[in-house]
Short mmCIF file of C-alpha atoms in Angstrom, two decimals:
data_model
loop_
_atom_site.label_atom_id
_atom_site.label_comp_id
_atom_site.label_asym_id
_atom_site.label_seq_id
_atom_site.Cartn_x
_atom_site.Cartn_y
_atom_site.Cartn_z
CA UNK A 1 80.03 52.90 85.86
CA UNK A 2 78.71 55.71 87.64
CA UNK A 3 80.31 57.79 90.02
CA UNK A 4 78.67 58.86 93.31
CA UNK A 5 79.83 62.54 94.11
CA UNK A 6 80.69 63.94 97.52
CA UNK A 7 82.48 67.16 97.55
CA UNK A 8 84.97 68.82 99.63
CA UNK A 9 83.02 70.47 102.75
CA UNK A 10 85.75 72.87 103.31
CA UNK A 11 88.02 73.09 100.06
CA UNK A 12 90.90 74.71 100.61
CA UNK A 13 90.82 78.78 99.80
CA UNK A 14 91.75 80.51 96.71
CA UNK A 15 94.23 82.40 98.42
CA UNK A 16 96.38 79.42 99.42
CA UNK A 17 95.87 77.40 96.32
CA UNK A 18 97.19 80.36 94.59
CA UNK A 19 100.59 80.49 96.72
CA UNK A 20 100.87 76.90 96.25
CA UNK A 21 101.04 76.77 92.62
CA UNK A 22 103.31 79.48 92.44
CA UNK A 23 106.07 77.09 93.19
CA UNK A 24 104.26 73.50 93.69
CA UNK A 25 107.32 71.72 94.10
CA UNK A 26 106.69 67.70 93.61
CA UNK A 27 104.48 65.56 95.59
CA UNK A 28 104.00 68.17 98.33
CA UNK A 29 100.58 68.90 97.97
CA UNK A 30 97.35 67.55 96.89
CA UNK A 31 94.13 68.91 95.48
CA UNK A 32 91.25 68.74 97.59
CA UNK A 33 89.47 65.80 96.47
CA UNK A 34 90.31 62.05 94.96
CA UNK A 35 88.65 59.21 93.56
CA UNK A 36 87.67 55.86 95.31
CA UNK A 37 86.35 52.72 94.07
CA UNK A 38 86.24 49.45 95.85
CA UNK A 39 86.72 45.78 94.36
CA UNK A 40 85.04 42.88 96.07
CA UNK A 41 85.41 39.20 95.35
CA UNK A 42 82.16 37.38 94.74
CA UNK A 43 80.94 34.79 97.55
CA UNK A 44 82.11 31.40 95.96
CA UNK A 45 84.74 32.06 94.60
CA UNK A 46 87.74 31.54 96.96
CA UNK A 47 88.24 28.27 95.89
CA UNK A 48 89.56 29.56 92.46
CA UNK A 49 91.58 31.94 93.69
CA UNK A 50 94.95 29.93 93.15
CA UNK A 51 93.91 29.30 89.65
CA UNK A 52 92.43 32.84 88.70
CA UNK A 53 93.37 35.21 91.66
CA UNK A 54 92.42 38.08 89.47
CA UNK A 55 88.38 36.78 88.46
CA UNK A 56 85.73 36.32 89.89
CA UNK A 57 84.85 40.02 91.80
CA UNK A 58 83.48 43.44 90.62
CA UNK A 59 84.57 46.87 91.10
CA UNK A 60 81.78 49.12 92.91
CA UNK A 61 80.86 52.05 94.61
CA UNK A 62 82.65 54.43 92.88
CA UNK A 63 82.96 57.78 94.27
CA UNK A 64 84.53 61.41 94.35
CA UNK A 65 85.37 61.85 97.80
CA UNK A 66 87.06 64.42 99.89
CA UNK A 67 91.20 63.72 99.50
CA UNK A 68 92.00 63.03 102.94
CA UNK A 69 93.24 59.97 105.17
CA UNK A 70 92.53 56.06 104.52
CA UNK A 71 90.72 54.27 107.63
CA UNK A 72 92.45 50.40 107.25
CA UNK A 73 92.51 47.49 109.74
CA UNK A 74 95.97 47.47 110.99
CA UNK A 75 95.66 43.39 109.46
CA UNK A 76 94.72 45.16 105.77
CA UNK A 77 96.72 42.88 103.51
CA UNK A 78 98.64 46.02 101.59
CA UNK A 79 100.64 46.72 104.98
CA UNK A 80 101.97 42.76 105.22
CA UNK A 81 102.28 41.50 101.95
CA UNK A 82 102.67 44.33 99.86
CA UNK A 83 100.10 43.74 97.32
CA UNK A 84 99.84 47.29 95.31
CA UNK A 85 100.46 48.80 92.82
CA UNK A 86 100.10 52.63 91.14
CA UNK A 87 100.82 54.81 87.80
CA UNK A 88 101.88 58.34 87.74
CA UNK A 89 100.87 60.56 84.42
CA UNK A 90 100.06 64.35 83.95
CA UNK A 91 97.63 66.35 83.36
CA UNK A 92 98.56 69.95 81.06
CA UNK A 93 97.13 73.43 81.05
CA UNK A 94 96.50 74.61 77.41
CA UNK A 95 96.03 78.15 75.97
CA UNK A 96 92.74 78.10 75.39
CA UNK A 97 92.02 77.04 78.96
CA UNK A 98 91.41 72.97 78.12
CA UNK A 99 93.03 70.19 80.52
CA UNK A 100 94.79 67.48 78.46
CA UNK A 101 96.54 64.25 79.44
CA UNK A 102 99.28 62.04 77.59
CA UNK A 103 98.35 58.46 76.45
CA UNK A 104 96.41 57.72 79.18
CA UNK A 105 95.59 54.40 77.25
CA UNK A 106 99.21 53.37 78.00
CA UNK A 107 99.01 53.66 81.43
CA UNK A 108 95.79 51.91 82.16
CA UNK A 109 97.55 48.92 79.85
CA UNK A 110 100.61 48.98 82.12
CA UNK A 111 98.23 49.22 85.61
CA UNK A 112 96.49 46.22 84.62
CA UNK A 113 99.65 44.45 83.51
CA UNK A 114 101.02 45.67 86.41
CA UNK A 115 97.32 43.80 88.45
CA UNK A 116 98.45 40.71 86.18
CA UNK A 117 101.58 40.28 87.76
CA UNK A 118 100.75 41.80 91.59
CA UNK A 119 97.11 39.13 91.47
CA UNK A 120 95.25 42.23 91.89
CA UNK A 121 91.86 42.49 89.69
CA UNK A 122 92.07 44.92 86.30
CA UNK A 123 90.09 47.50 85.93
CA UNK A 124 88.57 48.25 82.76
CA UNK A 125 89.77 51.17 80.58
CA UNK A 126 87.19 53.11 80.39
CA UNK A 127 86.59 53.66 83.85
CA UNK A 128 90.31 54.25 84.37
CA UNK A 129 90.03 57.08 82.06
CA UNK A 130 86.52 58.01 83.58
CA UNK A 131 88.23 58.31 87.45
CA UNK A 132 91.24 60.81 85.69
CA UNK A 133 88.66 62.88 84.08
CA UNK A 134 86.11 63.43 87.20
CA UNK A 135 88.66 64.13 89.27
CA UNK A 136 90.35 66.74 87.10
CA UNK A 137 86.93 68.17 86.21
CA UNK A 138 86.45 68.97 89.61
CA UNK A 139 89.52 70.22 90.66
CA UNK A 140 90.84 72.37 87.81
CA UNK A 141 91.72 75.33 89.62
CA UNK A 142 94.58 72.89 90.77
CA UNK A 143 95.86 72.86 87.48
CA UNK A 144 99.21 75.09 87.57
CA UNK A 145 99.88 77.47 84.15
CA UNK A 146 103.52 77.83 84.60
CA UNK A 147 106.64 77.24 82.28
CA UNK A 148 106.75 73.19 82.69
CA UNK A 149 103.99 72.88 85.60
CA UNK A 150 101.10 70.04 85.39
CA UNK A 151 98.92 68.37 87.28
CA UNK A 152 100.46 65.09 88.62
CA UNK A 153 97.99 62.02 88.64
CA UNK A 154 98.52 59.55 91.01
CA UNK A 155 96.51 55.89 90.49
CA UNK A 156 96.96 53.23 92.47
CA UNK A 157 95.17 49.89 93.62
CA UNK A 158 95.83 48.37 97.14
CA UNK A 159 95.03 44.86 99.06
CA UNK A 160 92.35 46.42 101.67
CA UNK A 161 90.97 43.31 103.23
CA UNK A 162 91.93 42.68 107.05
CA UNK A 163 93.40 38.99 107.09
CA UNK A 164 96.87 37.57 107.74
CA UNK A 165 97.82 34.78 104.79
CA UNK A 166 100.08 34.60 101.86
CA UNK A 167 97.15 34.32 99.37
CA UNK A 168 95.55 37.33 97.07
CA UNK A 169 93.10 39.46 99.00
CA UNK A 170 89.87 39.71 98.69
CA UNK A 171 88.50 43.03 99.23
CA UNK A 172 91.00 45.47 96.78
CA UNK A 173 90.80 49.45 96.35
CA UNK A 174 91.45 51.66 93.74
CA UNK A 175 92.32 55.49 94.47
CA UNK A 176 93.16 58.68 92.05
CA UNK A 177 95.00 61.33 93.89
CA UNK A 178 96.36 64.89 92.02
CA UNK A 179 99.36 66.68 92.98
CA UNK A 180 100.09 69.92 91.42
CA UNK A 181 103.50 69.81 90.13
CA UNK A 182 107.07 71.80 89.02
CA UNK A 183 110.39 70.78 87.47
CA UNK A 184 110.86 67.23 89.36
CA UNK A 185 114.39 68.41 89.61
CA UNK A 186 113.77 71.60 89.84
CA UNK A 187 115.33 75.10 88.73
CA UNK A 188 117.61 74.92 85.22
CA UNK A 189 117.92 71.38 83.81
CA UNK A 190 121.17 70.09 84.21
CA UNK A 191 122.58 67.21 83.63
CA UNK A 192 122.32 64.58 86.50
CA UNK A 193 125.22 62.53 87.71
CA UNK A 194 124.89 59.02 88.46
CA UNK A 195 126.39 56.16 91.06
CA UNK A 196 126.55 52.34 89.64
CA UNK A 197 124.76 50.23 92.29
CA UNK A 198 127.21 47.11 91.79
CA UNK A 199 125.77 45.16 95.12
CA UNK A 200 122.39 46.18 95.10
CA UNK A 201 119.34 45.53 92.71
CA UNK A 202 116.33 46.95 91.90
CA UNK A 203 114.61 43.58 90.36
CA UNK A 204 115.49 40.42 89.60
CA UNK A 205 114.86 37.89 86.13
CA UNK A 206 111.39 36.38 87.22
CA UNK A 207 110.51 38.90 89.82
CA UNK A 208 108.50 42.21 89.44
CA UNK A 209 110.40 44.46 87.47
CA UNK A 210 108.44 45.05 84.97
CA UNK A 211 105.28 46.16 87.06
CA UNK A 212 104.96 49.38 88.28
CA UNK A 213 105.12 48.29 92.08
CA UNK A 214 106.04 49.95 94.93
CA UNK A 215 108.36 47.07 96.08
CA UNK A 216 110.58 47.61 93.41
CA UNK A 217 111.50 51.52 94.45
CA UNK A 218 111.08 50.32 97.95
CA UNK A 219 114.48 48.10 97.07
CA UNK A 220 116.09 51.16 95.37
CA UNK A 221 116.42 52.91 98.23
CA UNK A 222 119.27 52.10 99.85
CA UNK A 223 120.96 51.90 96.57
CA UNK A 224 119.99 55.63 96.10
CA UNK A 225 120.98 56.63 99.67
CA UNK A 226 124.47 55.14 98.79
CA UNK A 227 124.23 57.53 95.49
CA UNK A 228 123.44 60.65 97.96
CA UNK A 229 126.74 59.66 100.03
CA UNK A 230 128.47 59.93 96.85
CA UNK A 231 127.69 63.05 95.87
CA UNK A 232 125.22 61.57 93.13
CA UNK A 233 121.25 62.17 92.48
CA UNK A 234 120.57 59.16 90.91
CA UNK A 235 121.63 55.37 91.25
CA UNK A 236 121.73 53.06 88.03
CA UNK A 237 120.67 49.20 88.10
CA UNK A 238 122.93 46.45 86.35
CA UNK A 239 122.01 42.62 85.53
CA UNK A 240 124.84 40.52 86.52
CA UNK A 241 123.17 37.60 84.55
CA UNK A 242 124.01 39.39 81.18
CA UNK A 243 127.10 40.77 81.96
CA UNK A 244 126.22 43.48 84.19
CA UNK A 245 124.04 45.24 81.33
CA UNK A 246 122.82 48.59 82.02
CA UNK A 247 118.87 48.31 82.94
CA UNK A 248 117.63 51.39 84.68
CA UNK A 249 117.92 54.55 87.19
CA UNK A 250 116.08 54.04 90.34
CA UNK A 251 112.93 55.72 88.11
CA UNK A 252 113.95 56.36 85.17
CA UNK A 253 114.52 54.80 81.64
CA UNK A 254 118.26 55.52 79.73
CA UNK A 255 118.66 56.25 76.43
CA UNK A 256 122.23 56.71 74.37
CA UNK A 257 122.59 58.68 71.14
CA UNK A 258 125.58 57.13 69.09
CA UNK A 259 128.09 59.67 66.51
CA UNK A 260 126.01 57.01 63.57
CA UNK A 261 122.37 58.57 64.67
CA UNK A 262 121.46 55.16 66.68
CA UNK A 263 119.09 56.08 69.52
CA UNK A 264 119.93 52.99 71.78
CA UNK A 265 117.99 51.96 75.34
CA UNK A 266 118.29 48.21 77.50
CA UNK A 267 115.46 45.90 75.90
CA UNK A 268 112.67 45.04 77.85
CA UNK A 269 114.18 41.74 79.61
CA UNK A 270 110.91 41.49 82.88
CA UNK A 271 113.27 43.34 84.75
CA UNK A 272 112.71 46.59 83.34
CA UNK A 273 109.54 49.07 83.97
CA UNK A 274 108.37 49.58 80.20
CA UNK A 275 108.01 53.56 80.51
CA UNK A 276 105.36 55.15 78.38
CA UNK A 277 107.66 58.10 78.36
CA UNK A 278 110.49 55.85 76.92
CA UNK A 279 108.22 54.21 74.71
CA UNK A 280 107.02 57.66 73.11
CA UNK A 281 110.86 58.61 72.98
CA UNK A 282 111.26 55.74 70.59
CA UNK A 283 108.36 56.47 68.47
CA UNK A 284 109.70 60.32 68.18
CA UNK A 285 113.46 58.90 67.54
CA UNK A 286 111.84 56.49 64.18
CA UNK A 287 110.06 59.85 63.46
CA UNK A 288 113.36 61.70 62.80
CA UNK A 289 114.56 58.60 60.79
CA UNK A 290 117.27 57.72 63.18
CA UNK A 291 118.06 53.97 63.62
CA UNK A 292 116.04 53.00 66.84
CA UNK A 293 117.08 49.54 68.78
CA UNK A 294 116.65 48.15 71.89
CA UNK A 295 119.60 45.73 72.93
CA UNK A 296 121.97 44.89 75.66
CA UNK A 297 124.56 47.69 76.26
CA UNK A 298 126.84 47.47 79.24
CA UNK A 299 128.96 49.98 81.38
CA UNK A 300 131.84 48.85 80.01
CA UNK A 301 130.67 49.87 76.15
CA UNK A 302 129.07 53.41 77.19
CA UNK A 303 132.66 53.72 78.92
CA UNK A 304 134.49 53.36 75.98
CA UNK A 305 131.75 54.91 73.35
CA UNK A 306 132.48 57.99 75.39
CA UNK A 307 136.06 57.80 75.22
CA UNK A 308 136.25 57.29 71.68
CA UNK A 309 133.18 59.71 70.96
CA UNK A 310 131.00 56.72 69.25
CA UNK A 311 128.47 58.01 71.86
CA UNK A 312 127.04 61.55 71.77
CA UNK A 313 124.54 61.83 74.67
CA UNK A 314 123.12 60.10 77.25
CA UNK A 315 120.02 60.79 78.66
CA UNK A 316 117.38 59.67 81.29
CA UNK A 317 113.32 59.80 80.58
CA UNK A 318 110.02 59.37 82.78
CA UNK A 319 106.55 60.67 83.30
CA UNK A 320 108.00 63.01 86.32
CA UNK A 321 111.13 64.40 84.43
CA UNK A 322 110.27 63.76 81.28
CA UNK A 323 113.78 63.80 79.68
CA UNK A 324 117.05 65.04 81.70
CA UNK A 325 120.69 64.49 80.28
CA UNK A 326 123.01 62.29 82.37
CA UNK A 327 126.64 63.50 82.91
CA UNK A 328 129.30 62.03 85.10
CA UNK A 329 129.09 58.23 85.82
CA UNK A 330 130.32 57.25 89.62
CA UNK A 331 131.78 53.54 89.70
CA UNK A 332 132.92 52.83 92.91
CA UNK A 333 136.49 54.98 93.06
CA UNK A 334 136.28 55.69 88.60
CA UNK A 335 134.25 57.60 87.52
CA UNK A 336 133.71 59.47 83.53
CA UNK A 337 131.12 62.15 82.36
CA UNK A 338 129.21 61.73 78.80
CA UNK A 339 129.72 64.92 76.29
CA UNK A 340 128.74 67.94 77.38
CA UNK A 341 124.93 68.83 75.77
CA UNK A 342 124.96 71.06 73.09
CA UNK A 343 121.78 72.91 73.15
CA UNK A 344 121.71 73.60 69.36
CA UNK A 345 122.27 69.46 67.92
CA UNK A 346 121.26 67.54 71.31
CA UNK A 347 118.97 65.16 70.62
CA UNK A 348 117.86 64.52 74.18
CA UNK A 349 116.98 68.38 74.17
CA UNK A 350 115.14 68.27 70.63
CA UNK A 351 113.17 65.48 71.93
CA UNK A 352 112.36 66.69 75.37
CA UNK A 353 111.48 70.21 73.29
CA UNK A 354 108.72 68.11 71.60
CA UNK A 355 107.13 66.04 73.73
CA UNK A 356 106.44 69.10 76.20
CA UNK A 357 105.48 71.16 73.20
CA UNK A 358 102.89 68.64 72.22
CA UNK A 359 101.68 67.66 75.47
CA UNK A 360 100.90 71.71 76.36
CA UNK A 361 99.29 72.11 72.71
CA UNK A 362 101.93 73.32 71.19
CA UNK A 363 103.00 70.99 69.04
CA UNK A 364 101.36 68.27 66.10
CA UNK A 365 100.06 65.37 67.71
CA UNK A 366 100.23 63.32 64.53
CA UNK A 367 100.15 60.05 66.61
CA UNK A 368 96.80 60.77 68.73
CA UNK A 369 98.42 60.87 72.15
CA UNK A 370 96.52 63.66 73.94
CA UNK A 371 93.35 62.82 75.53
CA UNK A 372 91.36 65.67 76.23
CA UNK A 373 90.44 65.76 80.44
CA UNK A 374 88.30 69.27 80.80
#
């Protein structure tokens, strides 16, 4: 596919790109251009739509554009029925000047899993990984150089046709925006504390859980705004269907390290987003030859694992943390903190240490997951 270019008239200057990425914070600013391209369903083909809502169309006019506001009918089908959908992965400043990105393969997988699931149209690899790489080409001054900075990569796909129905749209559109990007929880890493949303879900068995949709963090927001009035920065999910099994912070995967050298995290039930951060955290756990599994474990057993010490660590992982240890667990008026993190045996830390070594080119990528951007 070929990409039309049409750069920034009036980029933004040096000067003030410069004081941004001295402390980019997260999501606060964007570079100065993104990618567009636009996916239309061929004439004919509405009939099949309830049969194949994802066929039938092509993507086209692809573009670099000027980052700047959308122009939508106030009818566009995103804004009623919530068809979208996005990824988030980043892109790293190495030593010899290069841009590199981590298994971008994995997240252009989970987007059109993700399309599957939402009736939105997939978009094919290669262009995926075409639309990450133009944009970063052209806006690599953006990239910060600091301790733990990157490049934050925004994809996402939205219903764009103007028409009120319950039915898949149409007319679809597929943006890359860039955000440069600091600690996500900024300062020291500490370890989080955490409320247990007993009332509230993020996702339910059949529902859209497993896609990386905006409805689902849409419905973890009051649940988090109840973890603010308790004093907590994140909320965790349970599944009353199996016993109120742990499944996931409002954006993040969990992960427990047991005294026996078990690395344990909730199996993938369609309820829970399959991270590529988690996913890479198992790999790296097999690598170390502990015993990796991915099973049921409820409050009630990371309670008592705790108290008896059978469970070492706890820890949270995602594309914008990467890895941050969990301490104190709110549940309604109890509440208990996992061990303390050791910096010299944690796990969690160990881990963390190597996949940010490896994705700034510091580290042996013996599994091929860097994809070179610039």
């Amino acid at each position: 596919m070929e990409f039309a270019r049409h750069p920034h008239p009036s980029p933004i200057a040096e000067e003030r790109r410069r004081e941004i990425l001295v402390s980019p914070g997260f999501g606060q600013h964007f570079t100065d251009h993104m990618v567009s391209i636009d996916w239309t369903r061929a004439s004919g083909d509405a009939a099949a739509v309830s049969s194949a809502p994802h066929s039938g169309g092509e993507w086209h006019d692809a573009r670099l554009e000027p980052f700047g506001p959308l122009s939508l009918s106030p009818a566009a089908a995103v804004f009623h029925y919530a068809q979208e959908i996005f990824e988030g992965l980043k892109a790293y400043r190495h030593d010899d000047g290069s841009v590199w990105t981590f298994r971008p393969q994995a997240n252009a997988a989970r987007l059109n899993r993700s399309a599957r699931r939402l009736a939105l149209p997939e978009l094919p690899e290669e262009v995926f990984l075409e639309a990450l790489r133009l944009l970063v080409a052209t806006d690599q001054s953006w990239v910060p150089e600091g301790d733990g900075q990157s490049l934050y990569l925004r994809p996402f796909m939205i219903a764009t046709e103007e028409f009120l129905g319950v039915r898949p749209a149409n007319e679809i559109g597929f943006k890359v925006i860039a955000s440069p990007a600091g600690n996500y929880f900024g300062g020291e890493l500490k370890p989080v504390s955490i409320w247990v949303s007993r009332e509230l879900a993020r996702a339910g068995h059949g529902g859209t859980g497993a896609a990386k949709f905006g409805g689902n963090y849409a419905a973890s927001l009051a649940a988090q705004l109840e973890a603010s009035a308790h004093g907590c920065d994140q909320v965790l999910f349970l599944d009353p269907v199996r016993d109120n099994a742990v499944e996931e912070l409002g954006g993040m995967n969990v992960f427990f390290v047991f005294a026996d050298g078990s690395l344990v995290t909730p199996e993938l039930t369609g309820t829970i987003l399959e991270g590529v951060t988690r996913s890479s955290v198992l790999q790296l756990g097999r690598d170390r030859g502990m015993n990796v599994v991915e099973r049921t474990i409820t409050v009630e057993e990371w309670r008592a694992g705790v108290a008896s010490g059978e469970i070492t660590e706890v820890f949270a992982c995602g594309t914008a943390a990467v890895i941050t240890p969990i301490g104190t667990l709110v549940d309604g008026e109890d509440s208990f903190t996992s061990p303390a993190v050791d910096p010299a045996t944690s796990v969690a830390l160990d881990i963390r240490r190597e996949l940010l070594d490896l994705q700034t080119g510091h580290g042996d990528d013996r599994h091929g997951w860097l994809y070179r951007l610039v």
